[in-house]
Amino acid sequence: MSNIVGIEHDRVTNTTSTDFPGYSADSAGSDWDLEKFKKSFNLYISYISERTANFDLVGLDTSVANAFRRIMIAEVPSVAAEYVYIFNNTSVIQDEVLAHRIGLVPLKVDPDQLTWITSEADEKDKFTDDNTIVLSLDVVCTKNPNASPDSTDPDNLYRNHKVYAKHLKFEPQGRQVELFANNPVVPCDPNILLAKLRPGQEISLRVHCILGIGSDHAKYSPVSTASYRLLPVIDIKQPIVGKEALEFQKCFPSGVIDINEKGEAYVKDARKDTVSREVLRHEQFNGKVKLGRQRDHFIFNVESTGAMPPEEIFFKSVRILRNKAEYLRNCPIGNLN
Amino acid sequence: MTTTVKKEQSDSFEDLLNPVYKGKSLTDPINTAEDKWNLLPAFLKVKGLVKQHLDSYNYFVDTDLKKIVQANEKVLSDVDPDFYLKYLDIRVGYKSKADPKQIEVLYPPHECRLRDMTYSAPIYVDVEYTRGRKIIIHRDLEIGRMPIMLRSNKCVLNGRTENEMAYLNECPLDPGGYFIVNGTEKVILVQEQLSKNRIIVEADDKKGIVQASVTSSTHERKSKTYVVTKNDKIYLKHNSISEEVPIVIVLKAAGIVSDLEVLQLVCGDDSVYQDIFAVNFEEAAKLGVYTQKEALEYIGRKVKTIRRMNAPKLTILQEGIEAIASTLIAHLSVENLDFREKAIYIAIMTRRVVMTMNNSKLVDDRDYVGNKRLELAGQLMSLLFEDLFKKFNNDFKMNLDKILKKPSRASEFDALLHINIHSNNITTGLNRAISTGNWSLKRFKMERAGVTHVLSRLSYISALGMMTRISSQFEKSRKVSGPRALQPSQFGMLCTSDTPEGEACGLVKNLALMTHITTDDEETPIRKLCYILGAENINIADSSTLHTNGTFGVYLNGTLVATTRFPIRFVNSFRYLRRTGKVSAFVSIYTNVHQNAVHIAADGGRICRPLIIIENGKSRVTAEHLQKLKNGEWEFDDFLVNGLVEYLDVNEENDSLIALYEKDIFLATTHLEIEPFTVLGAVAGLIPYPHHNQSPRNTYQCAMGKQAIGAIAYNQFRRIDTLLYLMCYPQQPMVKSKTIELIQYDKLPAGQNATVAVMSYSGYDIEDALVLNKSSIDRGFGRCQVFRKNTAVLKRYPNNSKDILAGMRVNEDGEPIWQHTALGPDGLGEVGMRVQSGQIYVNKCVPANASESVLGGAQNGQQAPPQQAHREQPMVYRAPEPSYIDQVMMSVSDNDQALIKVLLRQTRRPELGDKFSSRHGQKGVCGIIVQQEDMPFNDQGICPDIIMNPHGFPSRMTVGKMLELVSGKAGVLDGSLQYGTCFGGSKLEDMSKILVEKGFNYSGKDMLYSGITGECLQAYIFFGPIYYQKLKHMVLDKMHARARGPRAVLTRQPTEGRSRDGGLRLGEMERDCVIAYGASQLLLERLMLSSDAFDVDVCNTCGLMGYNGWCPTCKTSETIIKMTIPYAAKLLFQELISMNIAPRLKLGDVF
C-alpha cells in the first residue's frame, strides 16, 4: 500500500500505516530492521531559532513521531512556580488568581540544575537549594510626585502601577549563588502583566519554583506547542493549462503552484500547502488532481516557552522515550527472549 | 449648565460618537438603508433599557405625588369647626429653599447596600393650619422617607460622569431602576393588566352570552360594570346592584326618557340592530317603568346598601340617583346630576353588545397587546403612598379630635406637635411593602403578593433581564393557552423569545429593545383640541345623528367625547399636530372602521415604539439627518421634534402600513422599521444568528444566559452579596451582535471563547456531555470564584450587657489553636486567610446572663461587673472545600448594633459535572477532562478546549451555532470581531471567503490528527471558536453522599436533604423493584436496619409493647419477646394508643 494519506473532499483515507509484521500474508520481511531504518530515516532542519524549531522527520512510524510530540508536551520537565507565599496583597486581584498568573510565567531555568522534590518530605525540609528556586515580588505603587497635573494617563500619574513578570526577583539560596551566578533566574518574557496597582496598594510575596512535568499542570510544559503535520502531496493527474491553470493556482496558497512557460500548472512547493481542499470544490478539476499527505514525513514544529532551546526539548524527549524503552526492556515481562 | 450635564451623561456612549465607530468612520458615505440603525443607540441613549421604570418613578415623585396631596389636601376636625390643616406642597428630597437638583440623601446607594439600610430621601410638605385664631404656614415638614429608585431624578447618581460614579463605588453600566431597602436591591416588576376604563366585548358561544364590560378605576374606587345578554335581552350588571337591571330602565334612569332616543343612541337607523334591541322596551314596559323617577326608584330598590356608620339614611330615589351618579361606570364623574355622558357611555356599551349579537366577529381579544396596560413602579408606589397618606391623615385627625375634645387646655393647641408622632408610618409602610412585596391596599381591597423581587445579580444579563421583565396578573396554575400564546401584536413590543419555560411560560414576558411605556397625559387639552379640529361636542350633539352612516365617534381614553363626519381629515390633522410637537408624542390616535370610531389614547401604561415616518413613498429620515446624528449635532429627540420619527402604540400600529426594509416601501406605506432586530429583547439579543435557530433554542438560551457566570458590574469587588459568582477571565464574544454592543455586554461579559471540535471522543461525551482539555483548565479556562456572605450582629441586651468579640485562644507554645488559625487578635478573620471546615472566622461571644433582668443588677446596689461572663458563640465554617477570607466589614446598622459581614471566597476550576452552555440553548456537563497530548490537533498544533458531540446538532437544529463557529473562526484568522446580529450579521459567504484566504477549508472543517495514535482522523472535523458560558450549577455545591449521619428526632430516620447531610431515600418505586425482585433481605436492610431499627419488647399475651423485659399491662415478664421493628412503626403504635386504638402484635413462628 502506498504511504500517501488520501485527501478526499469529504473524508481522509488510508490513515493507518500497515508496514508492520503480520498485517498481511505477503508483507515481505517487514520486520523492523535497524539498518533499513538507518538508511531510510532522514532529518531535515528548516530553521531553528531561539524559541522555535521547524524540522522534518522522514521515514519513521507515526507512533514514534507522536510519542515525541506527546513527551515534549507532557513529560519533559521544566521549572515553574508552585508555592506562592503571600505576605501582603492589597491589590484588586485575588491571591489565588495572582498565584495562578505567577505560576504560568515561564522561567529561564535549566531544569537539569534542579532535583525532584520529594512530596512525602516534611514541610520544613521539603525545600532545599537543590530543588527549589526562590523568587520574590515586592511592589508598592505610589503617586508620581512629578506627574503633570492635567494628565489622566496612569503611566504618568503613578509609579509601579503595573506589575510585570520582570518584577519577580531571583533570590539565590545556598549554593545557588555560584550555580546561577552567570545565568540568574528570570522570566523568559519580562513583560507579562501580572497585576495592576493603584497608589497605596502593594504586593509582597515569595515564590517557590520546583521541577514538574506538563501532565501535572500545563505550566510545567516546556513548549507552548509541539506538533507535527504530514507533508502535503499534490498529484496533478491531467495537465491543467491556460485560464484553468490560473484558477488552479488560486486554489492553493501562494507559492505552491506555479505555471510554466507552456501555461501548464505544476507543483512548485507542496510543503507550503495548507491543505485547504479548496481545489476539490471546483467541478473543473474533478479527476485532474489528487491530494494527499505523506504518512511518514512529519513536519515538526516545536515552540519553546523560553526555558530551554527547542532542539534541547526535542533531544530530551528522545532521551525520555529511550529511557522508557529501556525500562520496558528491563521489565521481567519484556525479557522473554 | 444643562449642556455640560448632557455632555457628561453621554460618557458611556462616547465611543458611539467617536470618529470611527464599529468599523465605520464619520467620513464614510451614509447609506440610509444601513445606517438608520444608528437611531437605535441614539434612542437608548435618551431612553435606556430601564427608562420605563425611571420615567414612571419620576412621574410619580414629581407629578403624581402632588396630585395625591391635592386630592387629600385638607384635614378637618369633627370637634373644632375652625380648625383646618391644608397641604400646600410636597417635595421629595429637597427643602423649599434648596436647589431641587441637590437631593438630601443620608448615604449613597452603595453604603446602603453594605450597611443594610434603605436608600431614601425625606418627604417634605408645606402645611397651612390654624393655631388658635392665627393661620400659620409651616414649611419643610418631614412626614416620612421615600425609597429612591436608583438613577431616577431624585437619585444622587442622576447625571453623574463615569468618574463620579466610580467615586461613589457605583458601576456606570448598572441600569438602575431598582430600590435598596434594608440593604437588598428590590425591583418592582412591570405588571401587565387588562386596560382600565375601556369597553371589552366578549362572547360565550356555548351559552350564547354576549357581554360588554368596563373596569372603572379612579383614585377612590375600582368597580366593574357589565352589559350582558340574557335570553336575547340586555341587562346591566354591577357588583353593588343585587340583580341585573334591564338596560332600558338604566338608560331611562340616566335621563334618556324617550324610547325613540334610546333607540337612536343604541341602534341609530340600522333596522337590523333595531330588531335585535326592540325586545328590551317590552321588558321595561312589563315592569311598568316609564319615567326617569320610576327607573331610578327601580334601581334604588335593587342597590345593595353598605352604609357607613352615622351616615344619613337615603330614600330609595336617592339611592337610585347615587347609584347612577357614582357607582355605575365610576370613572366618569357626574356634575350637577347631568347623567348624559354616562347615559351615552352605557348606550355605547349596549350598542357594542347589539353589534356583537348581530355579528359575533366583533368581539374584542383580551390577549391583544393593545388591550393591555403595563403598571410600573411609579403607579404601584403612588397607590401605596396614597393609601399611607390617607391613613396618616386619618390618624392625625383622630389624634386631633381626641385632644380637641378635652374642654380645657393649658396651652394653645399646636397641630404640628401631633403630626410628627406618626411620621414613621409612611416610611415603614413604604419600606415594608417594597421589602416584602405585599401590596395591600384597603381602598381597593387589593392584596397582591410578589410585586417586588430581589434583583438577581447572578450576572449582568440577569440583572438587566429583570429590569425588562413583565409579569402577568394571570393565574399560573390555570391551564389556558390564550394568554400564554405569542400574540402577533407583540411584534416589536415584547420579546418573542424571552419567556421562562414551565408554569410561568408566556405569562412572564420581556420588553423588546426599543420600547417605551407611556405615562398619563392630561385629557382636557386633548379634548379641547378635538373640538378645535372640527369634531362636535357630544354633549350638544343630537342623539339622532350619532350613529348615522358616515359619522365617526371620537373616543378619548374610551369615552365618547365628540363626533366627526370627516374622520380621515381629523386623524390626519391630529397626527400632524403630534408630529409637530403640539401634542405629546405618546398620544395615539387610530380609526376603527367596524365601530365607526376614532380612538385617542392618552393614558399611561401603553407600550409604544418609535418608527420612521414615510410620506409619499419616501422615508423622511435622509442621509443628511443621519449625518447630523453621527456628528453629534442631533439627538434622538431631534428626530421626534422634526417629525421624522414617531411613537406608535399597538393600536395605532394596526392602523399603519409598516415596511420592514427600505426596499419594501411603496406609496401606501406609512412607516419604516428602524431595525428589525429590535423585535428581540436585551437577553435574546446576545444570541448570534438567532434567526437560524429553532425557536425554542433561543428561549432556552434566554433562560440560561441569566445563569452564566461572568463579570457583574464594575463595582463587583466592592459588593458584599449573599452569593456572588464571578469568572476570573471573562472574554467578550468573538461573534457579537449589535445588541451586545448596545447593552454593553462586551464590557461585562459572561463566558469565554472556547475552541471547539465537533466530534465524538472517548464515549464520555454522550447525552450532551463535553470533553474538556486539562491544559486549558490549567491555563484558566472556566475558572470562577464564588463569594459568600456571612453576617454577624453584635447585639445589645436590656441589662446593659452586649455581645463581644474575643481574641484567638493560644496553646502552650503561644500558637493559636487550630480552630482559631484564621483569626486575628481582634477575633475577626484576617483577610487572605484560609478557613477550613471546622475553623472559626468570627469569634463572637454572648453574655452568659443576657436574660437576667435589669432590675436584678440594680437591686444589688452595684454597677454591672466590669468582667461579665461570656460564652463563645463563634461562627464556624462548614463546607467540604476551604475558603479564603475576602473582605471583613464592620459597621453599625440602623439600631446601633455592630454589624459584621465576612465575605468568603472560593476559586474553582472546572471539574467533572460542571455545567456549560453555548449561546444556543445547548447545555452540557463536563463528562471527562482529557490531557492536552491526548487531544486531537490540527496542522498548526491547535488543540480544542472543548470537544462537543455532533449528536447535539441534528435534533436541536441550532444552525446558528454552526454559523457562530464559522464566523468566529474567520474572525480569529482575520483579527476582527464578527457580527451575528439577528436578521443581519456577517454573511456565511464572506466568512468562508476569509477562511479560504487564510488557507482553511471553506466549511470550517479541518483535518485533525488523533492525539493518542498520532494518525489523521478519517473525517474532517468542524473546528473553531464558540462562545461558551459557565453556568452557576457546579458539582461542588451539589455533591452529596452519606454513610452515617444525623437522624430526625421524631422518627429516628435519617434526615432529608443535602443541607442536613441527609440520606438518599429508597423510595416507593425503588422498594417495589426490590420486592418484585424478591430481595427480601435487602429490603429489610434498606428499609429498617439502615434506617430506624429499634428493639422493642413485645408481650405475646396482650400484644402491646413493654420495656426492660417487662409488660406493664400483664404485669409479667414471661411472655416478653424481643424483636426489631422500625422506630416509625413503634411510634405509630404509640400514637394510635394515645387516641384509644390499641394495635396488638400477634407473633408467630416463621419456620
XYZ file of C-alpha atoms in Angstrom, chain A residues 5-17 62-63 66 69-70 73-75 92-97 100-101 104 214-219 221 223-230 250 253 273-278 280-281 293 298 301 303, chain B residues 717 726 728-729 774-780 783 785 787 831-833 884 886 905-907 909 931-935 937-943 992 995-996 998-1003 1005-1007 1009-1020:
118
model
C -2.863 9.566 3.082
C -5.691 10.307 0.691
C -7.427 13.648 0.993
C -10.900 13.341 -0.467
C -13.419 16.112 -0.457
C -15.410 14.522 2.363
C -13.027 12.185 4.137
C -9.466 11.113 4.745
C -8.431 7.683 3.553
C -5.537 5.365 4.171
C -4.685 6.927 7.509
C -3.030 3.997 9.219
C 0.297 2.533 8.334
C 3.597 7.604 13.274
C 3.667 6.100 16.726
C 3.591 11.027 18.061
C 5.169 15.092 20.394
C 3.380 13.777 23.451
C 4.127 18.428 25.719
C 3.638 16.377 28.810
C 6.762 14.750 30.084
C -7.715 44.115 43.478
C -6.504 40.824 42.148
C -7.187 37.931 44.484
C -4.377 35.871 45.958
C -5.329 32.690 44.112
C -5.628 34.417 40.779
C -2.146 31.277 39.185
C -0.808 34.011 36.957
C 2.020 30.376 34.363
C 3.326 19.059 31.772
C 0.900 16.287 32.525
C 0.756 17.534 36.108
C -0.025 21.069 35.134
C 0.266 22.944 31.864
C 2.649 25.441 33.459
C 5.104 22.108 29.872
C 6.553 24.031 24.953
C 3.741 26.360 24.127
C 3.008 23.842 21.471
C 4.787 20.960 19.891
C 3.126 19.328 16.964
C 3.656 17.951 13.555
C 1.873 17.859 10.271
C 2.242 15.493 7.374
C -5.636 30.371 -6.790
C -1.655 29.376 -1.018
C 0.211 23.979 1.083
C -2.176 24.245 3.997
C -4.433 21.543 2.552
C -7.497 23.732 2.499
C -9.068 21.350 -0.073
C -10.337 24.373 -1.922
C -11.798 19.856 -4.533
C -14.716 22.301 -4.527
C -0.168 13.649 2.518
C 6.450 14.627 9.710
C 7.082 22.488 14.803
C 7.673 26.266 20.079
C -15.262 43.503 44.145
C -17.550 35.793 39.151
C -11.668 35.004 36.544
C -11.020 35.686 32.884
C -6.968 19.785 31.026
C -4.300 22.229 29.899
C -6.957 24.762 29.015
C -8.314 24.458 32.511
C -4.782 24.774 33.893
C -4.423 27.971 31.913
C -7.592 29.445 33.351
C -12.133 29.359 36.272
C -14.895 32.479 42.016
C -18.190 34.695 47.169
C -8.263 38.994 55.165
C -6.498 36.473 52.972
C -6.510 33.636 55.492
C -10.421 32.340 51.844
C -12.017 38.110 51.051
C -14.149 33.360 48.623
C -13.542 30.141 46.770
C -11.724 29.877 43.490
C -11.526 25.352 38.347
C -4.777 15.677 28.898
C -3.714 18.020 26.175
C -1.474 15.474 24.482
C -4.452 13.152 24.090
C -6.498 15.833 22.400
C -4.676 18.660 16.994
C -4.622 20.332 13.625
C -1.814 21.308 11.292
C -0.990 24.349 13.406
C -0.829 22.259 16.543
C -4.004 23.761 17.948
C -5.908 21.565 20.374
C -15.953 31.235 4.002
C -11.281 31.039 5.701
C -10.121 30.083 2.221
C -6.221 32.100 5.249
C -5.635 28.613 3.943
C -8.513 26.826 5.614
C -11.364 24.874 4.197
C -14.408 26.941 3.337
C -16.683 24.838 5.519
C -13.819 21.657 8.808
C -10.201 20.857 9.431
C -8.110 17.771 9.086
C -4.672 14.229 13.941
C -5.568 11.976 16.795
C -3.596 12.886 19.877
C -3.460 9.299 21.015
C -2.329 7.453 17.892
C -0.925 10.404 16.027
C -2.709 9.373 12.859
C -5.031 11.518 10.791
C -8.668 11.276 11.690
C -10.716 9.828 8.875
C -13.318 12.563 8.988
C -12.879 16.277 8.688
